[in-house]
Coordinates of C-alpha atoms in Angstrom, one line a residue:
Chain A
M62 CA -8.5 -53.7 20.7
S63 CA -5.7 -51.2 20.9
L64 CA -6.2 -47.8 19.6
V65 CA -2.4 -47.3 19.2
N66 CA -2.5 -49.3 16.0
L67 CA -5.4 -47.2 14.8
A68 CA -3.5 -44.1 15.6
H69 CA -0.7 -45.4 13.4
V70 CA -3.1 -46.2 10.6
C71 CA -4.5 -42.6 10.8
S72 CA -1.1 -41.0 10.5
H73 CA -0.1 -43.4 7.8
L74 CA -3.1 -42.6 5.7
Q75 CA -2.5 -38.9 6.1
N76 CA 1.1 -39.3 5.1
A77 CA 0.2 -41.5 2.1
S78 CA -2.3 -39.0 0.8
K79 CA 0.2 -36.2 1.2
A80 CA 2.7 -38.3 -0.8
R81 CA -0.1 -38.8 -3.4
L82 CA 0.2 -42.6 -3.2
G83 CA -2.3 -44.6 -5.2
V84 CA -2.2 -47.7 -3.1
T85 CA -1.0 -48.3 0.5
S86 CA -1.2 -51.1 3.0
I87 CA -2.0 -51.3 6.7
P88 CA -1.8 -54.2 9.2
V89 CA -4.8 -56.4 9.2
S90 CA -7.2 -56.5 12.2
K91 CA -10.9 -56.8 12.4
L92 CA -11.2 -53.2 13.6
H93 CA -9.0 -52.0 10.7
V94 CA -10.9 -54.0 8.2
N95 CA -14.3 -52.8 9.4
L96 CA -13.2 -49.2 9.6
M97 CA -11.7 -49.3 6.2
L98 CA -14.9 -50.8 4.8
G99 CA -16.7 -47.9 6.5
L100 CA -14.3 -45.4 4.8
Q101 CA -14.9 -47.1 1.5
R102 CA -18.7 -46.9 2.0
E103 CA -18.3 -43.1 2.7
G104 CA -16.2 -42.8 -0.5
F105 CA -12.8 -42.0 1.0
L106 CA -11.2 -45.1 -0.4
S107 CA -11.5 -46.7 -3.8
S108 CA -10.6 -50.3 -2.8
V109 CA -10.0 -52.4 0.2
V110 CA -8.2 -55.7 -0.6
L111 CA -6.7 -58.3 1.6
G112 CA -3.2 -59.3 0.3
G113 CA 0.3 -60.2 1.1
P114 CA 3.5 -58.1 1.3
T115 CA 3.3 -57.2 -2.4
P116 CA 0.4 -55.1 -3.6
P117 CA -2.4 -56.9 -5.3
K118 CA -2.5 -56.7 -9.1
P119 CA -4.7 -53.9 -10.3
Y120 CA -7.8 -55.1 -12.0
L121 CA -6.7 -54.1 -15.4
L122 CA -3.4 -56.1 -15.1
Q123 CA -5.2 -59.2 -13.9
S124 CA -5.8 -61.9 -16.4
Q125 CA -8.9 -61.0 -18.4
P126 CA -11.3 -63.6 -19.9
S127 CA -11.0 -64.0 -23.6
P128 CA -13.9 -62.6 -25.7
E129 CA -14.8 -66.1 -26.9
S130 CA -15.2 -67.4 -23.3
L131 CA -17.3 -64.3 -22.5
D132 CA -19.5 -65.0 -25.5
K133 CA -19.9 -68.6 -24.3
M134 CA -20.8 -67.4 -20.8
A135 CA -23.4 -64.9 -22.2
G136 CA -25.0 -67.7 -24.3
K137 CA -25.1 -69.9 -21.2
L138 CA -26.7 -67.2 -19.1
R139 CA -29.3 -66.5 -21.8
D140 CA -30.4 -70.2 -21.7
Q141 CA -30.1 -70.6 -17.9
P142 CA -30.3 -67.2 -16.2
W143 CA -30.4 -68.8 -12.7
L144 CA -26.7 -69.7 -13.1
A145 CA -25.8 -66.0 -12.3
Y146 CA -26.6 -66.7 -8.6
P147 CA -24.1 -68.7 -6.5
A148 CA -24.8 -72.3 -5.8
P149 CA -26.1 -73.0 -2.2
E150 CA -23.1 -73.7 0.1
E151 CA -22.6 -77.2 1.4
T152 CA -22.2 -77.3 5.2
D153 CA -18.7 -78.5 6.1
S154 CA -18.4 -77.8 9.8
D155 CA -15.3 -79.9 10.3
S156 CA -13.0 -77.0 9.2
D157 CA -12.5 -74.0 11.6
S158 CA -15.0 -71.6 10.1
S159 CA -14.2 -68.7 12.4
T160 CA -10.8 -67.6 10.8
L161 CA -10.5 -65.2 7.9
A162 CA -8.2 -67.5 5.9
S163 CA -10.6 -70.4 6.1
D164 CA -13.4 -68.1 5.0
I165 CA -11.4 -67.0 2.0
S166 CA -10.3 -70.5 1.0
R167 CA -14.0 -71.6 1.3
R168 CA -15.0 -68.8 -0.9
R169 CA -12.4 -69.8 -3.5
V170 CA -13.7 -73.4 -3.4
A171 CA -17.2 -72.1 -3.9
L172 CA -16.1 -70.0 -6.9
S173 CA -14.4 -72.9 -8.5
R174 CA -17.6 -74.9 -8.1
S175 CA -19.8 -72.1 -9.4
P176 CA -22.1 -73.2 -12.3
L177 CA -20.4 -70.7 -14.7
G178 CA -17.1 -72.4 -14.3
A179 CA -13.7 -70.7 -14.0
E180 CA -14.6 -67.6 -16.0
E181 CA -15.3 -65.4 -13.0
A182 CA -12.4 -66.4 -10.9
H183 CA -10.1 -63.9 -12.4
H184 CA -10.3 -61.3 -9.6
E185 CA -8.6 -63.6 -7.1
T186 CA -5.5 -62.3 -5.3
P187 CA -3.1 -64.5 -3.4
V188 CA -3.4 -64.2 0.4
P189 CA -0.5 -65.7 2.5
E190 CA -1.4 -68.5 4.7
N191 CA 0.7 -66.9 7.5
P192 CA -1.5 -64.2 9.1
A193 CA 1.5 -62.2 10.2
R194 CA 2.4 -61.7 6.5
R195 CA -1.1 -60.5 5.5
R196 CA -1.7 -56.8 4.8
L197 CA -4.8 -54.8 4.0
W198 CA -4.3 -52.9 0.7
L199 CA -6.1 -49.6 0.4
G200 CA -6.7 -47.7 -2.8
L201 CA -6.5 -43.9 -2.1
K202 CA -8.7 -41.4 -4.0
Y203 CA -7.8 -38.1 -5.5
W204 CA -10.1 -35.5 -7.1
N205 CA -9.1 -32.3 -8.8
N206 CA -5.5 -32.9 -7.8
E207 CA -6.5 -33.0 -4.2
P208 CA -6.6 -36.1 -1.9
V209 CA -10.2 -37.0 -1.0
L210 CA -9.0 -38.2 2.4
R211 CA -6.7 -35.5 3.7
N212 CA -7.1 -35.6 7.5
M213 CA -7.8 -38.5 9.9
K214 CA -7.6 -38.0 13.6
L215 CA -8.4 -40.1 16.6
V216 CA -11.2 -39.0 18.8
S217 CA -10.9 -41.6 21.5
K218 CA -7.3 -42.0 22.7
P219 CA -5.6 -45.2 23.9
T220 CA -5.7 -43.7 27.4
R221 CA -9.1 -42.1 27.2
R222 CA -11.9 -43.7 25.4
I223 CA -15.0 -41.6 24.7
W224 CA -18.4 -43.3 24.5
L225 CA -21.2 -41.3 23.0
T226 CA -24.9 -41.7 23.2
S227 CA -27.1 -41.2 20.1
E228 CA -28.2 -37.8 21.6
D229 CA -24.5 -36.7 21.8
L230 CA -24.0 -37.9 18.3
G231 CA -27.1 -35.9 17.2
K232 CA -25.6 -32.8 18.6
I233 CA -22.2 -33.5 17.2
T234 CA -23.5 -34.1 13.7
R235 CA -25.4 -30.8 14.0
T236 CA -22.0 -29.0 14.5
R237 CA -22.5 -28.6 18.3
E238 CA -20.0 -29.8 20.9
S239 CA -21.1 -32.6 23.2
S240 CA -19.3 -34.8 25.7
Y241 CA -16.0 -32.9 25.0
V242 CA -16.2 -33.9 21.4
K243 CA -16.1 -31.0 18.9
G244 CA -18.9 -30.8 16.3
L245 CA -18.5 -31.8 12.7
T246 CA -18.1 -28.3 11.5
R247 CA -15.7 -28.7 8.6
P248 CA -17.2 -29.3 5.2
G249 CA -17.6 -33.0 4.5
E250 CA -16.3 -34.1 7.9
C251 CA -17.2 -37.6 9.1
M252 CA -16.8 -39.4 12.4
F253 CA -16.7 -43.2 12.8
V254 CA -18.2 -44.9 15.8
T255 CA -17.8 -48.5 16.9
T256 CA -21.1 -49.8 18.1
D257 CA -22.5 -53.2 18.8
R258 CA -23.9 -53.2 15.2
G259 CA -20.4 -52.7 13.8
I260 CA -18.4 -49.6 12.8
L261 CA -20.7 -47.0 11.6
E262 CA -20.6 -43.4 10.5
A263 CA -21.9 -40.9 13.1
R264 CA -24.9 -39.8 11.0
E265 CA -25.9 -43.4 10.4
C266 CA -25.7 -44.0 14.2
V267 CA -28.0 -41.0 14.7
E268 CA -30.4 -42.4 12.1
R269 CA -30.5 -45.8 13.8
R270 CA -30.4 -44.3 17.3
I271 CA -27.4 -46.2 18.6
G272 CA -24.4 -44.9 20.5
G273 CA -20.9 -46.2 20.8
M274 CA -17.3 -45.5 21.2
A275 CA -16.0 -42.7 18.9
L276 CA -13.0 -43.9 16.9
C277 CA -11.8 -41.2 14.6
R278 CA -12.9 -38.2 12.5
V279 CA -12.1 -37.9 8.8
W280 CA -12.2 -34.9 6.5
Chain B
M259 CA -8.1 30.4 54.8
S260 CA -11.5 29.4 53.5
V261 CA -13.0 29.9 50.1
C262 CA -16.1 31.8 51.5
R263 CA -14.0 34.4 53.1
S264 CA -12.1 35.3 50.0
A265 CA -15.3 35.4 48.1
R266 CA -16.8 37.9 50.7
C267 CA -13.7 40.1 50.3
L268 CA -14.3 40.1 46.6
F269 CA -18.0 41.0 46.8
S270 CA -17.5 43.7 49.5
K271 CA -15.2 45.4 47.2
A272 CA -17.6 45.3 44.3
T273 CA -20.7 46.4 46.3
T274 CA -19.3 49.2 48.5
G275 CA -17.9 51.2 45.6
L276 CA -15.1 52.9 47.4
P277 CA -13.6 55.9 45.8
K278 CA -10.7 55.2 43.5
S279 CA -8.4 57.4 45.4
A280 CA -8.4 54.9 48.3
P281 CA -5.1 53.1 48.4
A282 CA -5.4 49.8 46.7
P283 CA -4.5 46.9 49.0
A284 CA -1.3 45.1 48.0
T285 CA -2.1 42.1 45.8
R286 CA -2.1 39.0 48.0
S287 CA 0.4 36.5 47.1
F288 CA -1.0 33.0 46.9
Q289 CA 2.3 31.2 47.2
T290 CA 5.4 31.6 49.3
T291 CA 7.8 31.2 46.5
A292 CA 9.2 34.3 44.9
P293 CA 7.3 35.3 41.8
R294 CA 9.1 34.6 38.5
P295 CA 10.3 37.8 36.9
A296 CA 8.4 38.6 33.7
R297 CA 10.2 37.9 30.5
R298 CA 11.5 41.0 28.8
R299 CA 9.0 41.8 26.2
R300 CA 10.3 42.3 22.7
P301 CA 8.6 44.7 20.3
H302 CA 6.9 43.1 17.3
Y303 CA 8.8 45.4 15.0
P304 CA 12.4 46.5 15.1
S305 CA 12.8 49.9 16.7
I306 CA 14.1 52.5 14.2
K307 CA 16.4 55.2 15.4
A308 CA 15.7 58.8 14.4
E309 CA 18.6 59.0 12.0
E310 CA 17.6 55.8 10.2
L311 CA 14.0 57.2 10.0
Q312 CA 15.4 60.2 8.2
L313 CA 17.2 57.9 5.7
L314 CA 14.0 55.9 5.2
N315 CA 11.9 59.0 4.6
K316 CA 14.4 60.1 1.9
A317 CA 14.5 56.7 0.3
A318 CA 10.7 56.5 0.2
E319 CA 10.4 59.9 -1.4
A320 CA 13.0 58.9 -4.0
T321 CA 11.4 55.6 -5.0
Y322 CA 7.7 56.6 -4.7
P323 CA 7.6 60.3 -5.5
K324 CA 4.3 62.3 -5.3
Y325 CA 2.4 63.1 -8.5
D326 CA 3.3 66.4 -9.9
T327 CA 0.9 68.6 -12.0
T328 CA 1.9 67.2 -15.4
E329 CA 1.3 63.7 -14.2
T330 CA -2.1 64.5 -12.7
T331 CA -3.2 66.1 -16.0
L332 CA -2.1 62.9 -17.9
L333 CA -4.1 60.8 -15.4
E334 CA -7.1 63.0 -15.9
K335 CA -7.0 62.2 -19.6
R336 CA -7.0 58.5 -19.0
Y337 CA -9.2 58.0 -15.9
T338 CA -12.6 59.2 -14.8
P339 CA -12.8 61.6 -11.9
D340 CA -14.0 58.8 -9.7
Q341 CA -11.1 56.6 -10.5
I342 CA -8.7 59.6 -9.9
A343 CA -10.3 60.1 -6.5
A344 CA -9.8 56.5 -5.7
I345 CA -6.2 56.6 -6.8
K346 CA -5.6 59.7 -4.5
A347 CA -7.3 58.0 -1.6
A348 CA -5.0 55.0 -2.0
E349 CA -2.0 57.2 -2.3
T350 CA -2.7 58.9 1.0
A351 CA -3.8 55.7 2.8
I352 CA -0.7 53.7 2.0
D353 CA 2.5 54.9 3.6
T354 CA 5.4 54.7 1.1
R355 CA 7.8 53.8 3.9
D356 CA 5.7 50.8 4.7
I357 CA 5.9 49.7 1.0
L358 CA 9.7 50.1 1.2
T359 CA 10.1 48.1 4.4
Q360 CA 7.4 45.5 4.1
G361 CA 6.3 45.5 0.4
Q362 CA 7.0 42.5 -1.7
R363 CA 6.6 41.9 -5.4
R364 CA 4.4 39.0 -6.2
S365 CA 6.0 36.3 -8.2
D366 CA 3.4 33.5 -8.1
P367 CA 1.8 32.4 -11.3
W368 CA -1.6 33.7 -10.4
L369 CA -0.5 37.3 -10.0
L370 CA -2.7 39.9 -11.7
P371 CA -1.5 40.7 -15.3
Y372 CA -1.7 44.5 -14.6
K373 CA -0.2 46.6 -11.9
D374 CA -2.0 49.9 -11.9
D375 CA -4.1 50.0 -15.1
L376 CA -7.7 50.0 -13.9
A377 CA -9.1 51.5 -17.1
E378 CA -10.1 48.2 -18.6
M379 CA -12.3 45.5 -17.2
D380 CA -10.7 42.1 -16.9
P381 CA -13.3 39.5 -17.7
V382 CA -11.7 37.0 -15.4
T383 CA -10.7 38.9 -12.3
D384 CA -13.2 41.7 -12.3
H385 CA -16.9 41.7 -11.8
A386 CA -18.8 42.5 -15.0
E387 CA -20.1 46.0 -15.1
K388 CA -23.8 46.1 -14.6
L389 CA -26.3 48.9 -15.4
S390 CA -29.8 49.1 -14.2
H391 CA -32.9 50.9 -15.5
K392 CA -32.0 54.0 -13.5
D393 CA -29.1 54.5 -15.9
I394 CA -31.4 54.9 -18.9
Q395 CA -32.0 58.6 -19.5
G396 CA -35.3 59.9 -20.8
S397 CA -38.5 58.0 -21.1
K398 CA -38.5 54.2 -20.7
T399 CA -41.8 53.5 -22.6
F400 CA -41.7 51.0 -25.3
R401 CA -44.1 49.1 -27.6
Y402 CA -44.1 46.1 -29.9
T403 CA -42.8 46.6 -33.3
N404 CA -45.0 46.4 -36.3
P405 CA -43.9 44.1 -39.2
V406 CA -42.2 46.9 -41.1
E407 CA -40.2 48.1 -38.2
R408 CA -39.3 44.5 -37.3
D409 CA -37.9 43.7 -40.7
E410 CA -35.9 47.0 -40.7
A411 CA -34.5 46.2 -37.2
I412 CA -33.6 42.6 -38.3
T413 CA -31.7 43.8 -41.3
Q414 CA -30.0 46.4 -39.3
V415 CA -28.9 44.1 -36.6
A416 CA -27.8 41.4 -39.1
M417 CA -25.8 44.0 -41.0
E418 CA -24.1 45.0 -37.7
Q419 CA -23.2 41.4 -37.0
L420 CA -21.8 40.9 -40.5
A421 CA -19.8 44.2 -40.2
K422 CA -18.1 42.7 -37.2
L423 CA -17.2 39.6 -39.1
Y424 CA -16.0 41.4 -42.2
P425 CA -14.5 44.7 -40.9
D426 CA -13.0 45.5 -44.3
G427 CA -16.3 44.8 -46.1
V428 CA -17.2 41.7 -48.1
P429 CA -14.6 41.1 -50.8
E430 CA -15.8 41.3 -54.5
E431 CA -14.4 37.9 -55.7
L432 CA -15.2 34.9 -53.5
S433 CA -14.2 31.3 -53.8
A434 CA -16.9 28.7 -53.7
E435 CA -16.1 27.8 -50.1
A436 CA -16.0 31.4 -49.0
Q437 CA -19.3 32.0 -50.7
A438 CA -20.9 29.1 -48.9
D439 CA -19.4 30.4 -45.6
L440 CA -20.8 33.8 -46.2
E441 CA -24.3 32.5 -47.0
D442 CA -24.1 30.4 -43.8
M443 CA -23.1 33.4 -41.8
V444 CA -25.8 35.6 -43.2
G445 CA -28.3 32.9 -42.3
T446 CA -27.1 32.7 -38.7
A447 CA -26.9 36.5 -38.4
M448 CA -30.6 36.8 -39.6
T449 CA -31.7 34.1 -37.1
Q450 CA -29.9 35.8 -34.3
A451 CA -31.3 39.2 -35.3
A452 CA -34.8 37.8 -35.3
F453 CA -34.3 37.0 -31.6
D454 CA -32.7 40.3 -30.8
P455 CA -34.9 42.5 -28.5
R456 CA -34.5 45.4 -30.9
A457 CA -36.5 43.4 -33.5
I458 CA -39.4 42.8 -31.0
Y459 CA -39.6 46.1 -29.1
T460 CA -39.2 49.7 -30.2
S461 CA -39.1 53.0 -28.3
K462 CA -39.1 56.7 -29.2
N463 CA -36.1 57.3 -26.9
P464 CA -32.9 56.4 -28.9
K465 CA -31.0 55.9 -25.6
A466 CA -33.5 53.3 -24.4
M467 CA -33.1 51.6 -27.8
A468 CA -29.3 51.6 -27.3
T469 CA -29.6 49.8 -24.0
M470 CA -31.2 46.8 -25.7
A471 CA -27.9 46.3 -27.6
D472 CA -25.8 47.0 -24.5
P473 CA -24.5 43.8 -22.8
R474 CA -24.1 45.7 -19.5
H475 CA -27.9 45.8 -19.3
S476 CA -28.2 42.1 -19.9
I477 CA -28.9 39.9 -16.9
V478 CA -26.9 37.1 -18.5
Q479 CA -23.2 37.1 -17.5
P480 CA -20.9 37.5 -20.4
D481 CA -18.9 34.4 -21.4
L482 CA -15.4 34.0 -20.0
P483 CA -12.8 34.5 -22.7
R484 CA -10.9 31.6 -24.0
I485 CA -7.6 31.7 -22.2
E486 CA -4.8 30.9 -24.6
N487 CA -1.6 31.0 -22.6
R488 CA 1.0 28.4 -22.3
M489 CA 0.6 27.9 -18.6
M490 CA -3.1 27.0 -19.0
R491 CA -2.4 24.6 -21.8
Q492 CA 0.3 22.9 -19.7
T493 CA -1.9 22.5 -16.7
T494 CA -4.8 21.1 -18.7
R495 CA -2.4 18.6 -20.3
L496 CA -1.1 17.5 -16.9
A497 CA -4.7 17.0 -15.7
N498 CA -5.4 14.8 -18.7
E499 CA -2.3 12.7 -18.1
E500 CA -3.3 12.2 -14.5
K501 CA -6.6 10.9 -15.6
E502 CA -5.1 8.4 -18.0
D503 CA -2.6 6.7 -15.8
P504 CA -0.9 4.1 -18.0
R505 CA -0.9 1.5 -15.3
E506 CA -4.6 1.9 -14.8
K507 CA -5.3 1.8 -18.5
Q508 CA -3.3 -1.4 -18.8
L509 CA -5.2 -2.9 -15.9
L510 CA -8.6 -2.0 -17.4
Q511 CA -7.5 -3.6 -20.7
Y512 CA -6.4 -6.7 -18.8
M513 CA -9.6 -7.0 -16.8
R514 CA -11.8 -5.8 -19.7
W515 CA -13.5 -3.4 -17.3
T516 CA -14.7 0.1 -17.5
K517 CA -13.6 2.9 -15.2
K518 CA -17.0 2.9 -13.6
Q519 CA -16.6 -0.7 -12.5
L520 CA -13.2 0.2 -11.1
R521 CA -14.6 3.0 -9.0
G522 CA -17.2 0.7 -7.4
L523 CA -14.5 -1.4 -5.7
T524 CA -13.6 -1.3 -2.0
I525 CA -9.9 -0.6 -1.8
K526 CA -8.1 -0.4 1.5
T527 CA -4.4 -0.3 2.4
L528 CA -4.1 -2.3 5.5
V529 CA -0.3 -2.5 6.1
V530 CA 2.2 0.3 5.5
H531 CA 5.7 0.2 6.7
G532 CA 9.2 1.2 5.7
V533 CA 11.8 -1.3 4.6
V534 CA 15.5 -0.8 4.1
N535 CA 17.8 -2.4 1.6
Q536 CA 21.4 -2.4 2.7
T537 CA 23.8 -2.1 -0.2
R538 CA 27.4 -1.2 -0.4
M539 CA 26.4 2.3 -1.3
G540 CA 24.4 2.6 1.8
K541 CA 20.8 2.1 3.0
I542 CA 18.0 2.4 0.5
R543 CA 14.7 3.1 2.2
S544 CA 11.5 2.3 0.6
M545 CA 7.8 1.9 1.6
Y546 CA 5.9 -1.4 1.6
F547 CA 2.1 -1.4 1.1
L548 CA -0.4 -4.2 1.4
T549 CA -3.8 -3.4 -0.1
I550 CA -7.0 -5.4 -0.3
A551 CA -9.6 -4.9 -3.0
G552 CA -13.1 -6.3 -3.1
N553 CA -16.3 -5.6 -4.9
G554 CA -18.5 -6.4 -1.9
N555 CA -20.0 -9.3 -3.8
G556 CA -17.7 -12.2 -3.6
L557 CA -14.5 -10.9 -5.2
L558 CA -11.4 -10.3 -3.1
G559 CA -7.8 -9.6 -3.9
V560 CA -4.7 -8.9 -2.0
G561 CA -1.8 -7.0 -3.5
E562 CA 1.6 -5.9 -2.3
G563 CA 3.7 -2.9 -3.5
K564 CA 7.1 -1.6 -2.6
S565 CA 8.8 1.5 -3.9
V566 CA 11.1 4.4 -2.8
E567 CA 8.2 6.7 -3.7
P568 CA 5.3 6.1 -1.4
A569 CA 2.7 7.1 -3.9
D570 CA 4.1 4.7 -6.4
G571 CA 4.3 1.9 -4.0
R572 CA 0.7 2.4 -3.0
K573 CA -0.4 2.5 -6.6
Q574 CA 1.5 -0.7 -7.3
S575 CA -0.2 -2.5 -4.4
V576 CA -3.7 -1.2 -5.4
M577 CA -3.2 -2.4 -9.0
S578 CA -1.9 -5.8 -8.0
A579 CA -4.8 -6.2 -5.5
I580 CA -7.3 -5.5 -8.2
R581 CA -5.5 -7.8 -10.6
N582 CA -5.4 -10.6 -8.0
M583 CA -9.1 -10.5 -7.3
K584 CA -10.5 -14.0 -7.1
A585 CA -14.0 -15.3 -6.5
I586 CA -14.8 -16.4 -2.9
P587 CA -17.5 -19.0 -2.5
R588 CA -20.1 -17.8 -0.1
Y589 CA -22.8 -19.8 1.5
E590 CA -26.1 -18.0 1.0
N591 CA -24.1 -15.0 0.0
R592 CA -23.3 -14.2 3.6
T593 CA -20.9 -16.7 5.2
I594 CA -18.4 -19.4 4.4
Y595 CA -18.9 -23.1 3.7
G596 CA -17.9 -24.7 7.0
D597 CA -14.9 -23.9 9.2
L598 CA -11.6 -23.1 7.5
E599 CA -8.1 -23.3 8.7
K600 CA -4.9 -22.0 7.1
K601 CA -1.4 -21.6 8.3
V602 CA 1.1 -19.2 6.7
A603 CA 4.5 -19.1 8.4
A604 CA 3.8 -18.9 12.2
T605 CA 0.3 -17.5 11.6
R606 CA -2.7 -19.8 12.0
V607 CA -6.0 -18.4 11.0
L608 CA -9.2 -20.2 11.9
L609 CA -12.4 -19.0 10.2
Y610 CA -15.8 -20.1 11.4
S611 CA -19.1 -19.9 9.5
R612 CA -21.9 -18.5 11.6
P613 CA -25.8 -18.2 11.4
P614 CA -27.5 -15.2 9.9
G615 CA -27.4 -12.0 11.8
F616 CA -24.2 -13.0 13.7
G617 CA -22.1 -10.2 12.1
L618 CA -18.4 -10.0 11.6
R619 CA -16.9 -10.8 15.0
C620 CA -13.2 -11.0 14.1
Q621 CA -10.1 -8.9 14.3
H622 CA -9.8 -5.8 12.3
L623 CA -7.8 -7.1 9.4
I624 CA -10.1 -10.1 8.8
F625 CA -13.1 -7.8 9.3
E626 CA -11.9 -5.5 6.5
M627 CA -11.3 -8.4 4.2
A628 CA -14.7 -10.0 5.0
R629 CA -16.4 -6.6 4.4
A630 CA -14.6 -6.1 1.1
A631 CA -15.6 -9.6 0.0
G632 CA -19.2 -9.2 1.1
L633 CA -19.3 -11.8 3.9
Q634 CA -21.7 -10.9 6.7
D635 CA -21.5 -13.6 9.3
L636 CA -18.1 -14.7 10.3
A637 CA -16.0 -15.5 13.4
A638 CA -12.3 -15.9 13.4
R639 CA -9.4 -16.7 15.7
T640 CA -5.7 -16.1 15.2
P641 CA -4.3 -18.3 18.0
R642 CA -0.6 -18.0 17.1
S643 CA 1.3 -15.2 15.5
R644 CA -0.7 -12.1 14.5
N645 CA 1.7 -10.7 11.9
K646 CA -0.5 -8.5 9.9
M647 CA 0.8 -9.5 6.5
N648 CA 0.6 -13.2 7.2
V649 CA -2.8 -12.9 8.7
I650 CA -4.1 -11.2 5.6
K651 CA -2.4 -13.7 3.3
A652 CA -3.6 -16.7 5.3
T653 CA -7.2 -15.4 5.4
W654 CA -7.2 -14.7 1.7
E655 CA -5.9 -18.2 0.9
A656 CA -8.3 -19.9 3.2
L657 CA -11.3 -18.0 1.7
V658 CA -10.2 -18.6 -1.9
N659 CA -9.3 -22.3 -1.5
Q660 CA -12.6 -23.3 0.1
K661 CA -13.8 -26.9 -0.6
L662 CA -17.4 -26.8 -1.8
P663 CA -19.8 -29.5 -0.7
D664 CA -20.5 -30.4 -4.3
E665 CA -16.8 -30.9 -5.0
I666 CA -16.4 -33.1 -1.9
A667 CA -19.4 -35.2 -2.9
R668 CA -18.0 -35.6 -6.4
G669 CA -14.7 -36.7 -4.9
R670 CA -16.3 -39.3 -2.7
G671 CA -18.7 -40.4 -5.4
K672 CA -21.8 -39.5 -3.4
K673 CA -25.0 -37.9 -4.5
L674 CA -25.7 -34.6 -2.9
V675 CA -29.0 -32.8 -3.2
D676 CA -29.6 -29.3 -1.7
V677 CA -33.1 -29.8 -0.2
R678 CA -33.4 -26.0 0.3
K679 CA -33.8 -25.7 -3.4
V680 CA -36.9 -28.0 -3.2
Y681 CA -38.5 -26.9 0.1
Y682 CA -38.7 -23.2 -0.6
G683 CA -39.3 -23.4 -4.3
G684 CA -35.7 -22.6 -4.9
S685 CA -36.1 -19.1 -3.5
V686 CA -33.0 -19.4 -1.3
H687 CA -29.6 -18.5 -2.5

């Protein structure tokens, strides 16, 4: 778990928002994916999509179902509403279930076997089989001609990790300094902490009374 | 040599009271260096030689001759004996040679319009003449008028007033307008006469009756005359122009403000310095001004002005500061929303929000701006360059471009609720 790559991601996101990019990509790693999902949960990003070297098709450019097929689906759901829920997964333990690619391929198979048929498979994006060619595509957000994510800085450094207890985090979220980490004094500032329950926002950590290693602060 | 001994010497001299004829001891020198010779004292006035004095006497007699008998008789015709006595006293008191050597003619605009004519009272420069009850000769008893006497007095006073208005008598043929005027005047004269003391009181002594019409006996000061000279008109016009500055008028129209609102603003010039423009003709010096304007309630503006004329440059900066006033978001009307940071050129300004009662603990420029904007709790740091102009600009931009929590929440798609509005019945800001 190198923080060097995370530092690169931080700078890249700052640069991308300064350049007013709509979509940008970062290398894929579990840390990055979880952190980006955390950012999306906090509303800094509009979308997090796994893709290849080319950006994924925007939703509006993807193939849309025809109105007739939508009508057919609606009729089917009216008669059998339980079809809206996915079918129970069949256990196929022979394939290596730990990798991300296998997970995605399994999900694709499950979708094709869904009781509603191929209608809802339109949001699929091609993911290269080669992991080195995969990228994580992020949708950046802008509001009132201003980027929503403007600054992103590392708290722990590659040479100096900082672990914070929930008490420290409580002080920091109340704008006080603790464990040599400055308080969250800027309006709308967030800090992400990696814990044994995943990557969480500092305030959420305080709520759940868990500590962890501080990753980065975003505002 | 001790201090006590010198003091004893001093006291002994005072107490023993030696006769003056005793030889005074030589003044003791307190230093070994030779005393500095006294500067040759110059007289305050040039010494005049005897011959020149003769010449001066002659010139004085020639230019300011003594009154001869014919002139004194003429004076007696014009002035009262008191005034003549005063004139003679002045003549003897003032040396004509002094007038010749030191006298100057006044040439300022406020010089008195007369030189020596004291016969008339000047209503502006002189005190109004006052007479008291002691000046009334004869008995001073009076009584209320009966109705007949009152009507007589009223008609008499009214006739006097009308005689003043129409000195040549009322003309026979009058136009309709003139007739209406005359009737109006008669009406006012009758009303005035009804309030005249002569219509209310009467006395057997005709001199006491005359005092009632005499303005010198009135306790009310006479009105100042309407001054109708060109100088006066010009000065009043200039004063009006000053009041209606065209730039200010334009600004008021632009802001849709009244003058009163403009007067309530806090305006302060924080930076003044000279700048020089080098042209092929030479250096042109002008003054630069940076002014802030605020209403103490969340409005703050910064304006710059530059002109060869200092007053003009200042005015420019003030006007532009007022025009540039922008709203500054304030948390609880006392501090800022979170910490701010702004960099202008090499100047970095950090502004920190602080709890109630903290005060304005920041450098003087930021202090003045915070005071003008109505911020009460603020801390600030200027870690890099402290260029005054850039500090002011950076602070202003940081204060104006604050990101509000509501806006941030909208941008992130989050729901934000201010719980203070719920807990205290919405009684907080």
